[in-house]
The first five atom37 places (N, CA, C, CB, O) and aatype in JSON, in Angstrom:
{
  "aatype": [12, 6, 11, 5, 11, 10, 1, 2, 15, 16, 11, 4, 4, 16, 5, 1, 15, 0, 19, 2, 16, 14, 0, 1, 16, 15, 10, 16, 1, 3, 18, 9, 4, 2, 6, 1, 1, 19, 6, 10, 0, 18, 6, 7, 9, 1, 18, 18, 3, 9, 9, 1, 17, 3, 9, 0, 11, 6, 19, 9, 14, 16, 0, 9, 18, 2, 15, 3, 7, 16, 11, 14, 11, 13, 3, 7, 2, 14, 7, 14, 9, 14, 5, 15, 5, 12, 3, 9, 12, 0, 3, 10, 17, 11, 5, 2, 14, 7, 13],
  "atom_mask": [
    [1, 1, 1, 1, 1],
    [1, 1, 1, 1, 1],
    [1, 1, 1, 1, 1],
    [1, 1, 1, 1, 1],
    [1, 1, 1, 1, 1],
    [1, 1, 1, 1, 1],
    [1, 1, 1, 1, 1],
    [1, 1, 1, 1, 1],
    [1, 1, 1, 1, 1],
    [1, 1, 1, 1, 1],
    [1, 1, 1, 1, 1],
    [1, 1, 1, 1, 1],
    [1, 1, 1, 1, 1],
    [1, 1, 1, 1, 1],
    [1, 1, 1, 1, 1],
    [1, 1, 1, 1, 1],
    [1, 1, 1, 1, 1],
    [1, 1, 1, 1, 1],
    [1, 1, 1, 1, 1],
    [1, 1, 1, 1, 1],
    [1, 1, 1, 1, 1],
    [1, 1, 1, 1, 1],
    [1, 1, 1, 1, 1],
    [1, 1, 1, 1, 1],
    [1, 1, 1, 1, 1],
    [1, 1, 1, 1, 1],
    [1, 1, 1, 1, 1],
    [1, 1, 1, 1, 1],
    [1, 1, 1, 1, 1],
    [1, 1, 1, 1, 1],
    [1, 1, 1, 1, 1],
    [1, 1, 1, 1, 1],
    [1, 1, 1, 1, 1],
    [1, 1, 1, 1, 1],
    [1, 1, 1, 1, 1],
    [1, 1, 1, 1, 1],
    [1, 1, 1, 1, 1],
    [1, 1, 1, 1, 1],
    [1, 1, 1, 1, 1],
    [1, 1, 1, 1, 1],
    [1, 1, 1, 1, 1],
    [1, 1, 1, 1, 1],
    [1, 1, 1, 1, 1],
    [1, 1, 1, 0, 1],
    [1, 1, 1, 1, 1],
    [1, 1, 1, 1, 1],
    [1, 1, 1, 1, 1],
    [1, 1, 1, 1, 1],
    [1, 1, 1, 1, 1],
    [1, 1, 1, 1, 1],
    [1, 1, 1, 1, 1],
    [1, 1, 1, 1, 1],
    [1, 1, 1, 1, 1],
    [1, 1, 1, 1, 1],
    [1, 1, 1, 1, 1],
    [1, 1, 1, 1, 1],
    [1, 1, 1, 1, 1],
    [1, 1, 1, 1, 1],
    [1, 1, 1, 1, 1],
    [1, 1, 1, 1, 1],
    [1, 1, 1, 1, 1],
    [1, 1, 1, 1, 1],
    [1, 1, 1, 1, 1],
    [1, 1, 1, 1, 1],
    [1, 1, 1, 1, 1],
    [1, 1, 1, 1, 1],
    [1, 1, 1, 1, 1],
    [1, 1, 1, 1, 1],
    [1, 1, 1, 0, 1],
    [1, 1, 1, 1, 1],
    [1, 1, 1, 1, 1],
    [1, 1, 1, 1, 1],
    [1, 1, 1, 1, 1],
    [1, 1, 1, 1, 1],
    [1, 1, 1, 1, 1],
    [1, 1, 1, 0, 1],
    [1, 1, 1, 1, 1],
    [1, 1, 1, 1, 1],
    [1, 1, 1, 0, 1],
    [1, 1, 1, 1, 1],
    [1, 1, 1, 1, 1],
    [1, 1, 1, 1, 1],
    [1, 1, 1, 1, 1],
    [1, 1, 1, 1, 1],
    [1, 1, 1, 1, 1],
    [1, 1, 1, 1, 1],
    [1, 1, 1, 1, 1],
    [1, 1, 1, 1, 1],
    [1, 1, 1, 1, 1],
    [1, 1, 1, 1, 1],
    [1, 1, 1, 1, 1],
    [1, 1, 1, 1, 1],
    [1, 1, 1, 1, 1],
    [1, 1, 1, 1, 1],
    [1, 1, 1, 1, 1],
    [1, 1, 1, 1, 1],
    [1, 1, 1, 1, 1],
    [1, 1, 1, 0, 1],
    [1, 1, 1, 1, 1]
  ],
  "atom_positions": [
    [[0.66, -1.34, -0.36], [-0.09, -0.33, -0.01], [0.68, 1.38, -0.18], [-0.47, -0.78, 1.47], [0.31, 2.37, -0.82]],
    [[1.91, 1.12, 0.77], [2.92, 2.71, 1.0], [3.7, 2.59, -0.56], [4.49, 2.67, 2.77], [4.07, 3.57, -1.21]],
    [[3.83, 1.54, -0.86], [4.64, 1.53, -2.35], [3.56, 2.63, -3.46], [4.73, -0.53, -3.11], [3.98, 3.7, -3.89]],
    [[2.31, 2.15, -3.73], [1.41, 2.5, -4.21], [1.45, 3.95, -4.24], [0.48, 1.96, -3.7], [1.87, 4.62, -5.19]],
    [[0.85, 4.53, -2.82], [1.37, 6.15, -2.23], [2.31, 6.78, -2.93], [2.03, 6.2, -0.79], [2.09, 7.9, -3.4]],
    [[3.78, 6.01, -3.16], [4.55, 6.73, -3.33], [4.71, 6.93, -4.82], [5.51, 6.38, -2.64], [5.35, 7.89, -5.25]],
    [[4.12, 6.02, -5.64], [4.16, 5.75, -6.95], [2.87, 7.09, -7.39], [3.79, 3.88, -7.3], [3.0, 7.86, -8.34]],
    [[1.98, 7.08, -6.66], [1.1, 8.33, -7.1], [1.67, 9.38, -6.92], [-0.1, 8.53, -6.49], [1.75, 10.17, -7.86]],
    [[2.19, 9.66, -5.77], [2.72, 10.91, -5.57], [3.82, 11.55, -6.17], [2.92, 10.96, -4.54], [4.14, 12.71, -5.9]],
    [[4.55, 10.69, -7.13], [5.56, 11.0, -8.24], [5.23, 11.08, -9.42], [6.48, 10.22, -8.34], [6.02, 11.41, -10.3]],
    [[3.81, 10.75, -9.67], [3.0, 10.73, -11.15], [3.04, 11.95, -11.69], [1.45, 10.36, -11.12], [3.17, 12.05, -12.91]],
    [[2.96, 13.04, -10.9], [2.98, 14.33, -10.93], [4.31, 14.99, -11.59], [2.76, 14.71, -9.59], [4.26, 15.95, -12.37]],
    [[5.46, 14.37, -11.19], [6.62, 14.62, -11.75], [6.96, 13.94, -13.11], [7.51, 14.31, -10.83], [7.78, 14.32, -13.94]],
    [[6.2, 12.94, -13.14], [6.89, 11.89, -14.16], [6.21, 12.31, -15.33], [6.67, 10.19, -13.87], [6.75, 12.35, -16.44]],
    [[4.97, 12.65, -15.09], [3.95, 12.61, -16.34], [3.83, 14.28, -16.69], [2.21, 11.79, -15.86], [3.47, 15.06, -15.81]],
    [[4.1, 14.65, -17.77], [4.05, 16.34, -17.91], [3.31, 16.77, -19.17], [5.61, 17.04, -18.03], [3.57, 17.83, -19.74]],
    [[2.5, 16.02, -19.53], [1.61, 16.07, -20.86], [1.25, 17.92, -20.95], [-0.14, 14.87, -20.62], [1.08, 18.56, -21.99]],
    [[1.23, 18.36, -19.76], [0.58, 19.48, -19.57], [1.39, 20.91, -20.38], [0.47, 19.56, -17.94], [0.8, 21.85, -20.91]],
    [[2.8, 20.74, -20.3], [3.68, 21.5, -20.88], [4.59, 20.95, -22.28], [4.5, 21.83, -19.77], [5.58, 21.58, -22.64]],
    [[4.14, 19.73, -22.99], [4.67, 19.36, -23.98], [5.9, 18.98, -24.0], [4.53, 20.06, -24.67], [6.66, 19.42, -24.86]],
    [[6.31, 18.07, -23.05], [7.89, 17.5, -22.44], [7.21, 16.11, -22.32], [8.7, 18.27, -20.67], [6.1, 15.74, -21.94]],
    [[8.53, 15.36, -22.88], [8.38, 13.83, -22.34], [8.5, 13.62, -20.96], [9.39, 12.91, -22.91], [8.95, 14.34, -20.06]],
    [[7.97, 12.36, -20.95], [7.86, 12.37, -19.45], [9.41, 11.62, -18.78], [6.31, 11.38, -18.99], [10.29, 11.07, -19.44]],
    [[9.38, 11.8, -17.42], [10.68, 11.34, -16.84], [10.52, 9.93, -16.6], [11.1, 12.08, -15.52], [9.44, 9.37, -16.44]],
    [[11.72, 9.37, -16.58], [11.61, 8.37, -16.33], [12.19, 7.77, -15.11], [11.86, 7.96, -17.21], [12.08, 6.62, -14.68]],
    [[12.92, 8.94, -14.58], [13.26, 8.75, -13.05], [13.46, 9.73, -12.55], [14.28, 8.03, -12.66], [13.76, 10.7, -13.25]],
    [[13.39, 9.83, -11.32], [13.71, 11.34, -10.2], [15.18, 10.76, -9.76], [12.34, 11.62, -8.4], [15.52, 9.76, -9.12]],
    [[16.13, 12.14, -10.55], [17.31, 11.84, -9.66], [17.74, 12.74, -8.77], [18.37, 11.55, -10.32], [17.42, 13.79, -9.33]],
    [[18.36, 13.09, -7.57], [18.85, 13.79, -7.04], [19.11, 15.28, -7.6], [19.67, 13.14, -6.76], [18.66, 16.25, -6.99]],
    [[19.9, 15.43, -8.86], [20.3, 16.26, -9.52], [18.88, 17.14, -10.18], [21.26, 15.55, -10.44], [18.76, 18.34, -9.95]],
    [[18.26, 16.66, -10.68], [16.72, 16.57, -10.63], [15.93, 17.35, -9.82], [16.33, 15.38, -10.29], [15.33, 18.37, -10.18]],
    [[15.95, 16.71, -8.39], [15.07, 17.32, -7.67], [15.59, 18.57, -7.17], [14.64, 16.52, -6.7], [14.81, 19.49, -6.93]],
    [[17.33, 18.75, -6.91], [17.56, 20.01, -6.38], [17.67, 20.92, -7.42], [18.67, 20.06, -5.55], [18.03, 22.08, -7.18]],
    [[17.43, 20.57, -8.44], [17.1, 21.68, -9.84], [15.68, 22.62, -9.2], [16.49, 20.51, -11.72], [15.45, 23.76, -8.8]],
    [[14.96, 21.35, -9.39], [13.6, 21.87, -9.34], [13.35, 22.85, -7.67], [12.48, 20.32, -9.5], [12.57, 23.79, -7.55]],
    [[14.09, 22.38, -6.76], [14.02, 22.85, -5.44], [14.53, 24.57, -5.96], [15.18, 21.82, -4.21], [13.85, 25.6, -5.99]],
    [[15.54, 24.42, -6.22], [16.31, 25.98, -6.73], [15.52, 26.78, -7.65], [17.76, 25.79, -7.59], [15.76, 27.98, -7.57]],
    [[14.6, 26.43, -8.54], [13.96, 26.73, -9.09], [12.66, 27.5, -8.8], [14.0, 25.96, -9.51], [12.39, 28.64, -9.19]],
    [[11.87, 26.68, -8.03], [10.71, 26.7, -7.61], [10.48, 26.84, -6.54], [10.2, 25.98, -7.85], [9.3, 26.76, -6.19]],
    [[11.48, 27.1, -5.59], [11.49, 27.63, -4.32], [12.87, 29.13, -3.95], [11.73, 26.1, -3.38], [13.45, 29.41, -2.9]],
    [[12.95, 29.86, -5.55], [13.84, 30.6, -5.56], [14.0, 31.88, -4.86], [13.95, 30.69, -6.53], [15.1, 32.39, -4.66]],
    [[12.64, 32.51, -4.41], [12.47, 33.57, -3.61], [12.05, 33.41, -2.23], [11.68, 34.32, -4.18], [11.81, 34.43, -1.59]],
    [[11.89, 31.89, -1.5], [11.32, 31.76, -0.68], [12.37, 31.36, 0.78], [10.34, 30.92, -1.22], [12.12, 30.7, 1.78]],
    [[13.44, 32.01, 0.39], [14.72, 32.01, 1.77], [15.21, 30.49, 1.7], [0.0, 0.0, 0.0], [16.36, 30.57, 2.14]],
    [[15.06, 29.6, 1.49], [15.6, 28.38, 2.12], [16.48, 27.83, 1.36], [14.7, 27.42, 2.43], [16.96, 26.78, 1.79]],
    [[16.97, 28.35, 0.03], [17.92, 28.06, -0.82], [19.24, 27.74, 0.21], [18.08, 29.31, -1.91], [19.85, 26.67, 0.25]],
    [[19.46, 28.65, 0.85], [20.3, 28.37, 1.68], [20.78, 27.17, 2.43], [20.06, 28.99, 2.25], [21.9, 26.68, 2.43]],
    [[19.69, 26.78, 3.1], [19.89, 25.25, 4.15], [19.57, 24.76, 3.13], [18.96, 24.73, 5.64], [19.37, 23.72, 3.76]],
    [[19.22, 24.36, 1.71], [19.25, 23.19, 0.88], [21.12, 22.82, 0.44], [18.14, 23.62, -0.62], [21.71, 21.74, 0.35]],
    [[21.58, 24.16, 0.25], [22.74, 24.13, 0.08], [23.61, 23.72, 0.95], [22.99, 25.03, -0.22], [24.44, 22.9, 0.56]],
    [[23.62, 24.08, 2.05], [24.12, 23.49, 3.74], [23.61, 22.12, 3.55], [23.27, 24.34, 5.37], [24.49, 21.3, 3.29]],
    [[22.53, 21.71, 3.61], [22.06, 19.96, 3.68], [22.77, 19.48, 3.11], [20.81, 19.36, 3.17], [23.55, 18.72, 3.69]],
    [[22.85, 19.7, 1.53], [23.42, 19.05, 0.39], [24.91, 18.8, 0.27], [23.05, 19.78, -0.69], [25.4, 17.86, -0.37]],
    [[25.7, 19.84, 1.05], [26.93, 20.05, 1.18], [27.41, 20.33, -0.03], [27.53, 19.12, 1.75], [28.27, 19.63, -0.55]],
    [[26.89, 21.46, -0.62], [27.23, 21.6, -2.03], [27.88, 22.93, -2.01], [25.99, 21.5, -3.06], [28.44, 23.32, -3.03]],
    [[27.84, 23.74, -0.8], [28.29, 24.97, -0.82], [29.56, 25.52, -1.67], [28.47, 25.15, 0.4], [29.51, 26.51, -2.41]],
    [[30.85, 24.63, -1.41], [32.01, 25.04, -1.92], [31.78, 25.11, -3.59], [33.18, 24.03, -1.41], [32.62, 25.77, -4.21]],
    [[30.61, 24.41, -4.44], [30.36, 24.38, -5.57], [29.49, 25.83, -6.07], [29.73, 23.07, -5.71], [29.55, 26.32, -7.2]],
    [[28.69, 26.34, -4.96], [27.69, 27.03, -5.61], [27.77, 28.38, -4.9], [26.27, 26.3, -5.54], [26.98, 29.23, -5.33]],
    [[28.48, 28.71, -4.01], [28.77, 29.91, -3.25], [30.22, 30.04, -3.7], [28.53, 29.8, -1.59], [31.12, 29.21, -3.55]],
    [[30.29, 31.65, -4.49], [31.64, 31.75, -4.74], [32.4, 32.52, -3.68], [31.83, 32.32, -6.01], [31.88, 33.3, -2.88]],
    [[33.81, 32.19, -3.76], [34.79, 32.59, -2.66], [35.26, 33.94, -2.78], [35.98, 31.72, -2.63], [35.09, 34.58, -3.82]],
    [[35.83, 34.41, -1.82], [35.95, 35.56, -2.01], [36.96, 36.44, -2.63], [35.79, 35.81, -1.17], [38.15, 36.1, -2.56]],
    [[36.65, 37.43, -3.18], [38.17, 38.06, -4.5], [38.84, 38.83, -3.47], [37.7, 39.43, -6.24], [38.44, 39.47, -2.5]],
    [[39.96, 38.58, -3.96], [40.7, 39.62, -3.21], [41.66, 40.65, -4.43], [41.79, 38.71, -2.01], [41.59, 40.51, -5.65]],
    [[42.46, 41.62, -3.72], [42.75, 42.5, -4.17], [44.33, 42.31, -4.58], [42.33, 43.45, -3.37], [44.89, 42.04, -3.52]],
    [[45.21, 42.32, -5.55], [46.65, 42.09, -5.64], [47.5, 42.13, -4.82], [47.12, 42.67, -6.3], [48.53, 41.46, -4.85]],
    [[47.08, 43.22, -3.65], [47.77, 43.31, -2.49], [47.53, 42.36, -1.4], [47.58, 44.47, -2.05], [48.27, 42.26, -0.42]],
    [[46.33, 41.56, -1.62], [46.15, 40.58, -0.6], [44.74, 41.02, -0.1], [0.0, 0.0, 0.0], [44.12, 40.05, 0.34]],
    [[43.98, 42.33, -0.02], [43.11, 42.99, 0.51], [41.95, 42.56, 0.21], [43.21, 44.11, 0.32], [42.01, 42.06, -0.92]],
    [[40.63, 42.47, 0.77], [39.48, 42.65, 0.44], [39.07, 43.49, -0.31], [38.97, 42.71, 1.18], [39.51, 44.51, 0.23]],
    [[38.41, 43.91, -1.39], [38.11, 44.69, -1.92], [36.77, 45.74, -1.32], [38.05, 44.04, -2.98], [35.78, 45.06, -1.07]],
    [[36.65, 46.77, -1.13], [35.48, 47.26, -0.25], [34.63, 47.27, -0.75], [35.41, 48.31, 0.28], [34.81, 47.45, -1.95]],
    [[32.93, 47.07, -0.25], [32.02, 47.25, -1.32], [31.27, 48.28, -1.01], [31.23, 46.16, -1.62], [30.64, 48.26, 0.05]],
    [[31.2, 49.22, -1.76], [30.39, 50.37, -2.15], [28.97, 50.33, -2.18], [30.74, 50.73, -3.33], [28.32, 51.37, -2.07]],
    [[28.43, 49.22, -2.33], [26.98, 49.43, -2.26], [26.43, 49.5, -3.13], [0.0, 0.0, 0.0], [25.28, 49.08, -3.2]],
    [[27.14, 50.13, -4.24], [26.23, 50.7, -5.69], [25.46, 51.29, -5.44], [25.54, 49.92, -6.6], [24.37, 51.1, -5.98]],
    [[25.64, 52.41, -4.4], [24.32, 53.43, -4.49], [23.31, 54.05, -5.69], [24.8, 54.55, -4.03], [23.97, 54.65, -6.54]],
    [[22.24, 54.04, -5.89], [21.7, 54.8, -6.65], [21.12, 56.01, -6.59], [0.0, 0.0, 0.0], [20.37, 55.9, -5.62]],
    [[20.98, 57.29, -7.09], [20.34, 58.47, -7.01], [19.4, 58.35, -5.99], [19.79, 58.88, -8.2], [18.93, 57.22, -6.08]],
    [[18.82, 59.05, -4.93], [18.27, 59.29, -4.08], [16.98, 60.14, -4.67], [19.16, 59.8, -3.19], [17.24, 61.3, -5.0]],
    [[15.82, 59.75, -4.82], [14.61, 60.62, -5.62], [14.72, 61.76, -5.22], [13.12, 60.27, -5.42], [15.04, 62.15, -4.09]],
    [[14.38, 62.55, -6.45], [14.31, 64.1, -5.99], [13.07, 64.58, -5.01], [14.18, 65.01, -7.37], [13.12, 65.54, -4.25]],
    [[11.99, 63.71, -5.19], [11.14, 63.96, -3.74], [11.46, 64.12, -2.48], [10.42, 63.13, -3.48], [11.09, 64.94, -1.64]],
    [[12.51, 62.84, -2.43], [12.75, 62.86, -0.58], [14.23, 63.46, -0.65], [12.74, 60.95, 0.44], [14.98, 63.35, 0.32]],
    [[14.62, 64.07, -1.79], [15.6, 64.84, -1.29], [15.27, 66.43, -1.03], [16.68, 64.65, -2.2], [15.88, 67.31, -0.42]],
    [[13.87, 66.4, -1.88], [13.25, 68.34, -1.56], [12.94, 67.97, 0.19], [11.03, 69.06, -2.81], [13.15, 68.96, 0.9]],
    [[12.64, 67.19, 0.67], [11.8, 66.43, 1.69], [13.18, 66.99, 2.82], [11.41, 64.32, 1.32], [13.17, 68.09, 3.39]],
    [[14.1, 66.13, 2.94], [15.49, 65.92, 3.51], [16.5, 67.11, 3.04], [16.07, 64.45, 3.0], [17.69, 66.83, 3.15]],
    [[16.32, 67.84, 2.75], [17.36, 68.89, 1.57], [18.52, 68.88, 2.92], [16.5, 71.11, 0.87], [19.65, 68.44, 2.69]],
    [[18.16, 69.42, 4.4], [18.99, 69.95, 5.15], [20.11, 68.47, 5.74], [18.02, 70.84, 6.33], [21.29, 68.6, 6.08]],
    [[19.5, 67.46, 5.71], [19.94, 66.62, 6.05], [20.92, 65.6, 5.35], [19.11, 66.32, 6.4], [22.02, 65.1, 5.6]],
    [[20.04, 65.57, 4.4], [21.01, 64.52, 3.17], [21.59, 65.16, 1.78], [19.94, 63.22, 2.5], [21.26, 66.25, 1.3]],
    [[22.52, 64.25, 1.27], [23.34, 64.63, 0.49], [23.02, 63.6, -0.69], [24.69, 64.69, 1.09], [23.05, 62.41, -0.38]],
    [[22.7, 63.95, -2.1], [22.53, 63.2, -2.97], [23.81, 62.39, -3.22], [22.05, 63.89, -3.97], [24.85, 63.03, -3.29]],
    [[23.86, 61.13, -3.35], [24.74, 60.29, -4.05], [25.65, 60.46, -4.5], [24.46, 59.86, -4.74], [25.43, 61.53, -5.07]],
    [[27.01, 60.1, -4.79], [28.3, 60.58, -5.62], [27.85, 59.99, -6.76], [29.88, 60.09, -5.15], [27.43, 58.83, -6.76]],
    [[27.92, 60.85, -7.98], [27.58, 60.18, -9.24], [26.47, 60.8, -9.7], [0.0, 0.0, 0.0], [26.34, 60.74, -10.93]],
    [[25.42, 61.52, -8.93], [24.12, 61.7, -9.26], [23.45, 63.07, -9.08], [23.46, 60.79, -8.57], [22.27, 63.23, -9.37]]
  ]
}
């Protein structure tokens, strides 16, 4: 009975007639990992999958260092502050450099 439930629960993943693609003959770990990566992209649990599957060294880039061995300073890539906000906060704020 349990095997039948498992087969039925995976049918939705193996039979994909709605999207005109061939049926999957098996569910591999790579396929499941990719599906979770795509389907749960903005739900905040990708990091925990990476740790659980022990793939952090392959997916998370390593730090890049300058030629003198120091880490580059991240400037935050600031964009312009909207003019409507600058008009309100003119006495306190300065526009970001370059804008």
